[in-house]
Tab-separated table of C-alpha atoms in Angstrom:
chain	number	residue	atom	x	y	z
A	1	MET	CA	-76.279	68.212	-9.250
A	2	SER	CA	-74.733	66.863	-12.430
A	3	ARG	CA	-70.950	67.001	-12.483
A	4	SER	CA	-68.463	66.312	-15.277
A	5	VAL	CA	-65.343	64.171	-15.086
A	6	ALA	CA	-62.584	63.190	-17.508
A	7	ILE	CA	-60.687	59.984	-16.766
A	8	VAL	CA	-57.051	59.802	-17.881
A	9	THR	CA	-55.648	56.268	-17.818
A	10	LEU	CA	-51.980	55.351	-17.678
A	11	GLY	CA	-50.354	51.949	-17.415
A	12	CYS	CA	-51.587	48.494	-18.252
A	13	ALA	CA	-54.839	46.922	-19.419
A	14	ARG	CA	-55.773	46.199	-15.788
A	15	ASN	CA	-55.818	49.940	-15.180
A	16	GLU	CA	-58.087	50.351	-18.209
A	17	VAL	CA	-60.609	48.025	-16.582
A	18	ASP	CA	-60.374	49.946	-13.303
A	19	SER	CA	-61.026	53.214	-15.164
A	20	GLU	CA	-64.112	51.787	-16.837
A	21	GLU	CA	-65.401	50.518	-13.502
A	22	LEU	CA	-64.866	53.967	-11.972
A	23	ALA	CA	-66.622	55.481	-14.983
A	24	GLY	CA	-69.564	53.131	-14.481
A	25	ARG	CA	-69.948	54.056	-10.828
A	26	LEU	CA	-69.736	57.780	-11.588
A	27	ALA	CA	-72.168	57.628	-14.515
A	28	ALA	CA	-74.641	55.689	-12.381
A	29	ASP	CA	-74.562	58.543	-9.872
A	30	GLY	CA	-75.209	61.238	-12.451
A	31	TRP	CA	-71.729	62.329	-13.471
A	32	ALA	CA	-71.217	63.313	-17.112
A	33	LEU	CA	-68.182	61.607	-18.657
A	34	VAL	CA	-66.213	63.817	-21.060
A	35	ASP	CA	-63.179	63.083	-23.178
A	36	ASP	CA	-61.142	66.257	-22.677
A	37	VAL	CA	-59.730	67.269	-19.305
A	38	GLU	CA	-60.252	70.958	-20.086
A	39	SER	CA	-63.988	70.283	-20.506
A	40	ALA	CA	-64.335	68.533	-17.133
A	41	GLU	CA	-64.800	69.823	-13.635
A	42	VAL	CA	-62.729	66.920	-12.337
A	43	ALA	CA	-59.678	65.368	-13.953
A	44	LEU	CA	-59.393	61.843	-12.569
A	45	VAL	CA	-55.920	60.508	-13.361
A	46	ASN	CA	-55.556	56.730	-13.018
A	47	THR	CA	-51.846	56.456	-12.310
A	48	CYS	CA	-49.318	53.671	-12.847
A	49	GLY	CA	-46.750	52.927	-10.150
A	50	PHE	CA	-44.892	49.954	-11.605
A	51	ILE	CA	-41.536	51.398	-12.665
A	52	GLU	CA	-39.828	54.791	-12.494
A	53	SER	CA	-40.686	55.864	-16.040
A	54	ALA	CA	-44.362	55.006	-15.505
A	55	LYS	CA	-44.432	57.017	-12.291
A	56	LYS	CA	-42.924	59.989	-14.110
A	57	ASP	CA	-45.598	59.756	-16.819
A	58	SER	CA	-48.273	59.726	-14.115
A	59	ILE	CA	-46.861	62.821	-12.424
A	60	ASP	CA	-46.601	64.597	-15.764
A	61	ALA	CA	-50.266	63.814	-16.457
A	62	LEU	CA	-51.292	65.219	-13.073
A	63	LEU	CA	-49.253	68.383	-13.604
A	64	GLU	CA	-50.663	68.849	-17.095
A	65	ALA	CA	-54.209	68.522	-15.776
A	66	ASN	CA	-53.428	70.959	-12.965
A	67	SER	CA	-52.220	73.552	-15.491
A	68	LEU	CA	-55.772	73.751	-16.857
A	69	LYS	CA	-57.286	74.881	-13.588
A	70	GLY	CA	-58.348	78.495	-13.714
A	71	HIS	CA	-58.443	78.560	-17.536
A	72	GLY	CA	-61.675	76.629	-18.061
A	73	VAL	CA	-64.106	74.522	-16.093
A	74	THR	CA	-61.532	72.255	-14.407
A	75	ARG	CA	-61.834	72.645	-10.656
A	76	ALA	CA	-60.076	69.591	-9.242
A	77	VAL	CA	-57.320	67.155	-10.168
A	78	VAL	CA	-57.554	63.797	-8.407
A	79	ALA	CA	-55.101	60.900	-8.503
A	80	VAL	CA	-56.224	57.270	-8.267
A	81	GLY	CA	-54.571	54.032	-9.357
A	82	CYS	CA	-51.455	52.163	-8.389
A	83	MET	CA	-49.131	55.081	-7.699
A	84	ALA	CA	-51.804	56.809	-5.615
A	85	GLU	CA	-52.410	53.634	-3.608
A	86	ARG	CA	-48.710	52.872	-3.286
A	87	TYR	CA	-47.639	56.252	-1.881
A	88	GLY	CA	-50.784	57.866	-0.443
A	89	GLU	CA	-49.910	60.662	1.979
A	90	GLU	CA	-46.299	60.766	0.738
A	91	LEU	CA	-47.491	61.579	-2.780
A	92	ALA	CA	-49.923	64.172	-1.425
A	93	LYS	CA	-47.064	66.020	0.279
A	94	ALA	CA	-44.761	65.780	-2.720
A	95	LEU	CA	-47.429	66.787	-5.239
A	96	PRO	CA	-49.616	69.569	-3.830
A	97	GLU	CA	-50.841	70.253	-7.378
A	98	ALA	CA	-53.178	67.273	-6.961
A	99	ASP	CA	-56.300	68.186	-5.006
A	100	ALA	CA	-56.648	64.663	-3.637
A	101	ILE	CA	-54.904	61.300	-3.612
A	102	LEU	CA	-57.409	58.432	-3.437
A	103	GLY	CA	-56.611	54.798	-2.653
A	104	PHE	CA	-58.341	51.605	-3.761
A	105	ASP	CA	-60.613	51.699	-0.723
A	106	ASP	CA	-62.129	54.944	-2.031
A	107	TYR	CA	-63.343	53.356	-5.271
A	108	ARG	CA	-66.675	52.071	-3.990
A	109	ASP	CA	-67.648	55.598	-2.870
A	110	ILE	CA	-65.894	57.434	-5.695
A	111	SER	CA	-68.865	59.696	-6.482
A	112	ALA	CA	-69.203	60.924	-2.906
A	113	ARG	CA	-65.446	61.441	-2.667
A	114	LEU	CA	-65.365	63.613	-5.787
A	115	GLN	CA	-68.465	65.572	-4.764
A	116	ARG	CA	-66.787	66.562	-1.503
A	117	ILE	CA	-63.521	67.445	-3.222
A	118	VAL	CA	-65.294	69.703	-5.743
A	119	ALA	CA	-67.147	71.314	-2.833
A	120	GLY	CA	-63.799	72.309	-1.373
A	121	GLU	CA	-63.433	69.732	1.371
A	122	LYS	CA	-59.892	68.558	2.030
A	123	HIS	CA	-59.393	64.836	1.578
A	124	VAL	CA	-57.097	63.140	4.090
A	125	PRO	CA	-54.828	60.820	2.091
A	126	HIS	CA	-54.401	57.250	3.264
A	127	THR	CA	-51.304	55.763	4.833
A	128	PRO	CA	-50.194	52.885	2.568
A	129	VAL	CA	-50.182	49.404	4.046
A	130	ASP	CA	-49.058	46.012	2.829
A	131	ARG	CA	-52.328	44.865	1.266
A	132	ARG	CA	-51.223	41.245	1.402
A	133	ALA	CA	-52.136	41.374	5.094
A	134	LEU	CA	-55.814	41.978	4.279
A	135	LEU	CA	-56.483	38.355	3.325
A	136	PRO	CA	-55.399	34.969	4.717
A	137	ILE	CA	-52.047	33.664	3.530
A	138	ALA	CA	-53.521	30.374	2.322
A	139	PRO	CA	-55.388	31.009	-0.975
A	140	VAL	CA	-58.204	28.545	-0.224
A	141	GLU	CA	-58.986	30.383	3.036
A	142	ARG	CA	-59.834	33.616	1.220
A	143	ALA	CA	-63.346	32.625	0.143
A	144	ALA	CA	-65.130	34.239	3.087
A	145	ALA	CA	-63.516	37.629	2.523
A	146	ARG	CA	-63.276	37.455	-1.267
A	147	ASP	CA	-66.373	39.306	-2.423
A	148	ALA	CA	-66.184	42.306	-0.100
A	149	ASN	CA	-62.418	42.666	-0.213
A	150	PHE	CA	-62.111	42.282	-3.978
A	151	ALA	CA	-64.660	45.031	-4.520
A	152	SER	CA	-63.097	47.397	-2.015
A	153	SER	CA	-59.491	46.814	-2.957
A	154	VAL	CA	-59.681	47.195	-6.724
A	155	GLY	CA	-63.121	48.565	-7.422
A	156	ALA	CA	-64.213	45.449	-9.252
A	157	GLY	CA	-67.918	45.062	-9.600
A	158	GLY	CA	-68.278	43.259	-12.888
A	159	SER	CA	-70.315	44.639	-15.768
A	160	LEU	CA	-72.842	46.107	-13.322
A	161	PHE	CA	-70.400	48.944	-12.597
A	162	ARG	CA	-68.453	49.096	-15.845
A	163	LYS	CA	-68.885	51.636	-18.635
A	164	ARG	CA	-66.799	51.497	-21.784
A	165	LEU	CA	-64.644	54.555	-22.395
A	166	GLY	CA	-63.799	53.671	-25.989
A	167	THR	CA	-65.190	51.905	-29.022
A	168	ALA	CA	-62.387	49.480	-29.884
A	169	PRO	CA	-63.568	46.008	-30.973
A	170	TRP	CA	-61.445	44.448	-28.217
A	171	ALA	CA	-61.488	44.960	-24.473
A	172	PRO	CA	-59.599	43.726	-21.412
A	173	LEU	CA	-61.508	41.589	-18.941
A	174	LYS	CA	-60.000	41.331	-15.463
A	175	ILE	CA	-60.180	37.775	-14.099
A	176	ALA	CA	-58.248	38.325	-10.855
A	177	SER	CA	-56.333	40.871	-8.852
A	178	GLY	CA	-53.172	40.771	-6.789
A	179	CYS	CA	-50.291	38.325	-6.782
A	180	ASP	CA	-48.912	35.693	-4.411
A	181	ARG	CA	-45.478	35.548	-5.978
A	182	ARG	CA	-42.618	37.319	-4.236
A	183	CYS	CA	-40.397	38.447	-7.089
A	184	SER	CA	-37.688	40.507	-5.436
A	185	PHE	CA	-37.923	43.364	-7.965
A	186	CYS	CA	-41.701	43.802	-7.884
A	187	ALA	CA	-43.851	45.837	-5.485
A	188	ILE	CA	-47.206	44.921	-7.064
A	189	PRO	CA	-48.169	42.395	-4.344
A	190	TYR	CA	-47.503	45.083	-1.720
A	191	PHE	CA	-49.986	47.596	-3.109
A	192	ARG	CA	-52.342	45.276	-5.035
A	193	GLY	CA	-52.553	42.593	-2.377
A	194	SER	CA	-52.786	38.814	-2.444
A	195	PHE	CA	-54.082	36.937	-5.455
A	196	VAL	CA	-57.880	36.886	-5.626
A	197	SER	CA	-59.770	35.184	-8.464
A	198	ARG	CA	-63.108	36.474	-9.663
A	199	ARG	CA	-65.793	33.839	-9.696
A	200	PRO	CA	-66.453	32.239	-13.101
A	201	ALA	CA	-70.061	33.463	-13.174
A	202	GLU	CA	-68.886	37.081	-12.826
A	203	ILE	CA	-66.390	36.691	-15.634
A	204	ILE	CA	-68.922	35.054	-17.963
A	205	GLU	CA	-71.476	37.755	-17.177
A	206	GLU	CA	-69.017	40.531	-17.936
A	207	ALA	CA	-67.896	38.835	-21.151
A	208	ARG	CA	-71.543	38.731	-22.275
A	209	TRP	CA	-71.919	42.399	-21.394
A	210	LEU	CA	-68.810	43.270	-23.421
A	211	ALA	CA	-70.164	41.280	-26.382
A	212	ASN	CA	-73.411	43.264	-26.176
A	213	GLU	CA	-71.287	46.424	-26.220
A	214	GLY	CA	-69.772	45.408	-29.569
A	215	VAL	CA	-66.590	43.749	-28.302
A	216	THR	CA	-65.546	40.694	-30.308
A	217	GLU	CA	-62.143	40.043	-28.729
A	218	VAL	CA	-61.773	39.735	-24.959
A	219	PHE	CA	-58.317	39.980	-23.412
A	220	LEU	CA	-58.177	38.149	-20.080
A	221	VAL	CA	-55.893	40.116	-17.761
A	222	SER	CA	-54.552	39.763	-14.223
A	223	GLU	CA	-51.220	39.972	-12.434
A	224	ASN	CA	-50.786	36.223	-12.935
A	225	THR	CA	-53.302	34.493	-15.184
A	226	THR	CA	-51.783	31.022	-14.701
A	227	SER	CA	-52.787	31.193	-11.004
A	228	TYR	CA	-56.471	31.694	-11.760
A	229	GLY	CA	-58.681	29.429	-9.677
A	230	LYS	CA	-56.188	28.355	-7.031
A	231	ASP	CA	-58.007	30.330	-4.322
A	232	LEU	CA	-61.293	28.840	-5.559
A	233	GLY	CA	-59.965	25.336	-5.025
A	234	ASP	CA	-59.407	24.466	-8.688
A	235	LEU	CA	-56.120	25.328	-10.373
A	236	ARG	CA	-57.502	24.064	-13.707
A	237	LEU	CA	-60.490	26.379	-13.616
A	238	MET	CA	-59.137	28.430	-16.531
A	239	GLU	CA	-59.257	25.366	-18.748
A	240	LYS	CA	-62.942	24.987	-17.831
A	241	ILE	CA	-64.103	28.556	-18.397
A	242	LEU	CA	-62.287	29.188	-21.693
A	243	PRO	CA	-64.865	27.179	-23.716
A	244	GLN	CA	-67.688	29.007	-21.905
A	245	ILE	CA	-66.298	32.421	-22.806
A	246	ALA	CA	-65.630	31.334	-26.383
A	247	ALA	CA	-69.230	30.104	-26.709
A	248	ILE	CA	-70.729	33.546	-25.996
A	249	ASP	CA	-72.548	34.982	-29.006
A	250	GLY	CA	-70.506	37.791	-30.516
A	251	ILE	CA	-67.161	36.759	-29.067
A	252	GLU	CA	-64.784	35.760	-31.835
A	253	ARG	CA	-61.465	35.825	-29.999
A	254	VAL	CA	-60.289	35.092	-26.490
A	255	ARG	CA	-56.737	36.057	-25.538
A	256	LEU	CA	-54.790	35.400	-22.329
A	257	SER	CA	-52.097	37.620	-20.843
A	258	TYR	CA	-49.459	37.586	-18.076
A	259	LEU	CA	-48.559	33.902	-17.984
A	260	GLN	CA	-45.899	32.679	-15.546
A	261	PRO	CA	-43.515	30.228	-17.286
A	262	ALA	CA	-43.010	28.242	-14.066
A	263	GLU	CA	-46.784	27.723	-13.792
A	264	MET	CA	-47.517	26.783	-17.409
A	265	ARG	CA	-49.105	23.350	-17.234
A	266	PRO	CA	-49.754	20.998	-20.163
A	267	THR	CA	-53.532	21.160	-19.707
A	268	LEU	CA	-53.585	24.960	-19.975
A	269	MET	CA	-51.274	24.928	-22.961
A	270	GLN	CA	-53.489	22.387	-24.671
A	271	ALA	CA	-56.660	24.342	-23.860
A	272	MET	CA	-55.212	27.559	-25.272
A	273	ILE	CA	-54.276	25.861	-28.518
A	274	GLU	CA	-57.258	23.538	-28.991
A	275	THR	CA	-60.230	25.574	-27.709
A	276	GLU	CA	-62.075	27.182	-30.591
A	277	LYS	CA	-61.703	30.995	-30.672
A	278	VAL	CA	-58.926	30.994	-28.046
A	279	VAL	CA	-55.898	32.336	-29.890
A	280	PRO	CA	-52.508	30.596	-29.533
A	281	TYR	CA	-50.879	33.654	-27.966
A	282	PHE	CA	-48.427	33.140	-25.108
A	283	ASP	CA	-47.476	36.198	-23.068
A	284	LEU	CA	-44.738	34.539	-21.014
A	285	SER	CA	-42.980	36.569	-18.347
A	286	PHE	CA	-39.418	35.217	-18.538
A	287	GLN	CA	-37.709	38.323	-17.019
A	288	HIS	CA	-34.244	36.770	-17.530
A	289	ALA	CA	-32.610	33.549	-18.683
A	290	SER	CA	-29.688	33.129	-16.287
A	291	GLY	CA	-30.496	30.656	-13.516
A	292	PRO	CA	-28.500	32.527	-10.838
A	293	VAL	CA	-30.113	35.867	-11.720
A	294	LEU	CA	-33.581	34.311	-11.692
A	295	ARG	CA	-32.924	32.826	-8.243
A	296	ARG	CA	-31.999	36.300	-6.952
A	297	MET	CA	-35.215	37.539	-8.531
A	298	ARG	CA	-37.065	34.838	-6.530
A	299	ARG	CA	-38.150	33.212	-9.765
A	300	PHE	CA	-37.731	29.809	-11.363
A	301	GLY	CA	-36.303	28.501	-14.598
A	302	ASP	CA	-33.313	29.052	-16.862
A	303	SER	CA	-32.469	29.136	-20.567
A	304	GLU	CA	-32.805	25.393	-21.027
A	305	LYS	CA	-36.204	25.153	-19.337
A	306	PHE	CA	-37.554	28.201	-21.156
A	307	LEU	CA	-36.405	26.983	-24.560
A	308	HIS	CA	-37.999	23.611	-23.822
A	309	LEU	CA	-41.310	25.348	-23.029
A	310	ILE	CA	-41.131	27.310	-26.271
A	311	THR	CA	-40.389	24.113	-28.181
A	312	GLN	CA	-43.446	22.446	-26.616
A	313	ILE	CA	-45.692	25.337	-27.623
A	314	ARG	CA	-44.458	25.412	-31.200
A	315	ALA	CA	-44.705	21.642	-31.516
A	316	LEU	CA	-48.426	22.001	-30.823
A	317	SER	CA	-48.881	25.260	-32.723
A	318	PRO	CA	-46.017	26.272	-35.045
A	319	GLU	CA	-47.597	29.664	-35.781
A	320	ALA	CA	-48.285	30.547	-32.138
A	321	GLY	CA	-47.341	34.022	-31.005
A	322	ILE	CA	-44.918	34.219	-28.076
A	323	ARG	CA	-43.911	37.471	-26.381
A	324	SER	CA	-42.023	38.290	-23.205
A	325	ASN	CA	-40.358	40.963	-21.083
A	326	VAL	CA	-36.841	40.912	-19.666
A	327	ILE	CA	-34.988	42.953	-17.051
A	328	VAL	CA	-31.378	43.921	-17.678
A	329	GLY	CA	-28.946	44.953	-14.946
A	330	PHE	CA	-30.549	43.219	-11.975
A	331	PRO	CA	-28.241	43.337	-8.907
A	332	GLY	CA	-25.441	40.833	-9.311
A	333	GLU	CA	-25.932	40.419	-13.068
A	334	THR	CA	-22.504	39.571	-14.499
A	335	GLU	CA	-21.361	39.886	-18.075
A	336	GLU	CA	-21.785	36.117	-18.337
A	337	ASP	CA	-25.386	36.383	-17.099
A	338	TYR	CA	-26.109	39.129	-19.609
A	339	GLN	CA	-24.596	37.135	-22.472
A	340	GLU	CA	-26.715	34.124	-21.487
A	341	LEU	CA	-29.825	36.318	-21.717
A	342	ALA	CA	-28.769	37.575	-25.153
A	343	GLU	CA	-28.064	34.009	-26.273
A	344	PHE	CA	-31.470	32.867	-25.062
A	345	ILE	CA	-33.285	35.628	-26.929
A	346	THR	CA	-31.294	34.787	-30.045
A	347	HIS	CA	-32.540	31.186	-29.971
A	348	ALA	CA	-36.064	31.774	-28.629
A	349	ASN	CA	-37.403	33.265	-31.873
A	350	LEU	CA	-39.940	35.446	-30.035
A	351	ASP	CA	-42.527	37.647	-31.723
A	352	ALA	CA	-42.102	40.552	-29.303
A	353	VAL	CA	-39.773	41.350	-26.406
A	354	GLY	CA	-39.900	44.262	-23.979
A	355	VAL	CA	-36.458	45.195	-22.628
A	356	PHE	CA	-36.315	47.084	-19.329
A	357	GLY	CA	-33.405	48.308	-17.267
A	358	TYR	CA	-33.486	47.485	-13.567
A	359	SER	CA	-34.300	50.311	-11.160
A	360	ASP	CA	-34.700	50.218	-7.393
A	361	GLU	CA	-38.301	50.125	-6.225
A	362	ASP	CA	-39.658	50.847	-2.750
A	363	ASN	CA	-40.966	47.914	-0.711
A	364	THR	CA	-39.016	45.315	-2.667
A	365	GLU	CA	-36.353	42.881	-1.546
A	366	ALA	CA	-34.039	43.895	-4.390
A	367	LEU	CA	-33.824	47.430	-2.986
A	368	ASP	CA	-31.451	46.152	-0.292
A	369	LEU	CA	-29.446	43.717	-2.413
A	370	ASN	CA	-25.706	44.198	-2.810
A	371	ASP	CA	-23.736	44.118	-6.060
A	372	LYS	CA	-25.807	46.777	-7.803
A	373	VAL	CA	-24.905	47.163	-11.464
A	374	ASP	CA	-23.634	50.582	-12.490
A	375	PRO	CA	-26.492	52.614	-14.068
A	376	GLU	CA	-24.376	53.489	-17.086
A	377	LEU	CA	-23.645	49.809	-17.709
A	378	ILE	CA	-27.360	49.053	-17.391
A	379	ARG	CA	-28.126	51.657	-20.063
A	380	GLU	CA	-25.462	50.189	-22.349
A	381	ARG	CA	-26.837	46.681	-21.924
A	382	VAL	CA	-30.419	47.852	-22.488
A	383	ASP	CA	-29.418	49.663	-25.678
A	384	THR	CA	-27.396	46.730	-27.001
A	385	LEU	CA	-30.038	44.142	-26.188
A	386	SER	CA	-32.791	46.343	-27.621
A	387	MET	CA	-30.953	46.550	-30.929
A	388	LEU	CA	-30.565	42.770	-30.954
A	389	VAL	CA	-34.265	42.354	-30.142
A	390	ASP	CA	-35.292	44.682	-32.960
A	391	GLU	CA	-33.248	42.617	-35.408
A	392	LEU	CA	-34.534	39.269	-34.154
A	393	VAL	CA	-38.176	40.338	-33.982
A	394	SER	CA	-37.921	41.631	-37.544
A	395	GLU	CA	-36.499	38.264	-38.613
A	396	ARG	CA	-39.346	36.466	-36.849
A	397	ALA	CA	-41.873	38.662	-38.635
A	398	ALA	CA	-40.222	37.898	-41.977
A	399	GLN	CA	-40.605	34.167	-41.285
A	400	ARG	CA	-44.372	34.714	-41.371
A	401	ILE	CA	-44.411	35.809	-45.003
A	402	GLY	CA	-46.768	33.414	-46.762
A	403	GLU	CA	-48.796	32.609	-43.643
A	404	GLU	CA	-52.562	32.940	-43.749
A	405	VAL	CA	-53.841	35.082	-40.877
A	406	LEU	CA	-57.150	36.395	-39.558
A	407	VAL	CA	-56.845	40.132	-38.928
A	408	LEU	CA	-59.126	42.202	-36.717
A	409	ILE	CA	-59.300	45.734	-38.187
A	410	GLU	CA	-58.772	48.432	-35.536
A	411	ASP	CA	-57.897	51.510	-37.591
A	412	ALA	CA	-59.933	52.143	-40.732
A	413	GLU	CA	-57.896	55.151	-41.840
A	414	ALA	CA	-54.585	53.284	-41.675
A	415	GLN	CA	-56.237	49.977	-42.724
A	416	GLU	CA	-54.467	48.353	-39.819
A	417	GLY	CA	-55.281	45.617	-37.338
A	418	ARG	CA	-53.926	42.601	-35.519
A	419	ALA	CA	-53.478	38.963	-36.426
A	420	GLU	CA	-54.062	36.251	-33.836
A	421	HIS	CA	-50.421	36.212	-32.709
A	422	GLN	CA	-50.388	39.981	-32.066
A	423	GLY	CA	-51.559	41.295	-28.712
A	424	PRO	CA	-53.212	44.726	-28.422
A	425	GLU	CA	-51.065	47.840	-28.060
A	426	VAL	CA	-47.765	46.133	-27.169
A	427	ASP	CA	-47.032	43.938	-30.204
A	428	GLY	CA	-46.753	44.531	-33.929
A	429	THR	CA	-49.636	45.212	-36.303
A	430	THR	CA	-50.853	43.948	-39.671
A	431	SER	CA	-51.795	46.466	-42.343
A	432	PHE	CA	-53.314	46.473	-45.843
A	433	VAL	CA	-52.746	48.664	-48.877
A	434	GLY	CA	-55.552	49.841	-51.144
A	435	THR	CA	-58.379	48.309	-49.131
A	436	ASN	CA	-61.427	49.779	-47.422
A	437	PHE	CA	-62.169	47.576	-44.419
A	438	ASN	CA	-64.171	48.769	-41.422
A	439	VAL	CA	-63.167	48.787	-37.772
A	440	GLY	CA	-64.264	45.528	-36.189
A	441	GLN	CA	-64.169	43.534	-39.422
A	442	TYR	CA	-62.222	40.257	-39.497
A	443	VAL	CA	-60.203	39.765	-42.666
A	444	VAL	CA	-58.632	36.560	-43.900
A	445	ALA	CA	-55.317	37.536	-45.446
A	446	ARG	CA	-51.893	36.324	-46.427
A	447	ILE	CA	-48.689	37.968	-45.215
A	448	VAL	CA	-46.770	39.351	-48.177
A	449	ASP	CA	-44.184	41.679	-46.625
A	450	THR	CA	-42.915	43.117	-43.340
A	451	LEU	CA	-41.783	46.423	-41.922
A	452	GLY	CA	-39.755	45.635	-38.843
A	453	ALA	CA	-42.087	43.804	-36.448
A	454	ASP	CA	-45.149	44.876	-38.427
A	455	LEU	CA	-46.732	42.811	-41.173
A	456	ILE	CA	-48.217	43.772	-44.530
A	457	ALA	CA	-50.979	41.526	-45.783
A	458	GLN	CA	-53.052	40.914	-48.873
A	459	PRO	CA	-56.714	39.967	-48.343
A	460	GLN	CA	-57.952	36.680	-49.636
A	461	ALA	CA	-61.074	36.421	-51.767
A	462	GLU	CA	-64.708	36.461	-50.571
A	463	GLN	CA	-64.203	38.907	-47.692
A	464	SER	CA	-67.858	39.904	-47.645
A	465	GLY	CA	-68.844	36.316	-46.926
A	466	ILE	CA	-66.342	36.182	-44.101
A	467	ALA	CA	-67.697	39.381	-42.602
A	468	GLN	CA	-71.235	37.994	-42.675
A	469	ALA	CA	-70.113	34.757	-41.063
A	470	LEU	CA	-68.449	36.606	-38.228
């Protein structure tokens, strides 16, 4: 019997890929995919479990979907995703409004799971485990278990099981899952597992599939893109596959995300800047700038090393986009540490910065650290640093006035898109006034003004010829 399902996705681009893979599996088994929850028999909410605010958003989405039951066709609300995997039976007890909590291991049989739930069967939620224990500790020893475990743990099946849920001209492409780093504030390795690279052939195949679906910009995503290939025996594998992805007919841009500063190697930096169609966009996860704080975070680096890395990037590509995220109020953070972070951001000249206040997370080392910073002081520091970031990012945007950029149009009504240095959804945008460009069109333009982090551009001549060329 045909069933209908609406998939609600929260969180990062990796979750978006998971949702499209779930959609592909369900569509292949006869489920009708609908956009509105109230029009679906099943509301499948792909939750985020990274930080407290994301978890709250996920719970709100589940409660909102549950409120529709009994008023239309909605019969079941089901949670999947990181928060569902992370808490399992605990979430099921705390949130009886959800008809089922499914973990990553349920993804391969998602259709059968939903069929039984709609039929009224009670699903027994899983007991969460440390998923790092599912694979060998040594990355190179994971080959034997890679294919089966990758598919079961994150639902990855490549383009064979993926169905696009939108029509944007860009799309995320997951190159790996999990993480081997042990940052003391992060629980992702616990519920996502050890780092597992997808094989190059799978990635190339999916990139071709996306191109055939009308995607012209692929956004390579993972928990740690700089680690790609280490479990396949080649830490420079990314440098080798970038030209192959860029050579695919229809692909005009390749963008990398989630780069670890401590793992940025000269060969990768050079490949990102010199490979045709790979945009010079560096999403560097600094997290802080104080050496002592970073050591407590189980991370590497300091202000001097980070500024040197930024200098190297801009020496090779002065117009490169560089963004980052930072955590304020980590246990033990002194006023001196905080001021060092503010000083670093002042000198880094970044294009975008996400500022987050520290919060305790289950299954992390930082949960048990002493010298916790008072929550009110954390809020004050977040507010102060955010204001500084807004000012500095606006100044960085203003420095781009006069630059020539290539803009991918994403909103025809607003005549808005993104230049090469602007990542999707989290960075600024570039807009035009008095033009009539179509979604998916690439426009050569010159920056003439700014509005905060956003840019205003004027198209250059001969746009029709450019559109034909691309």
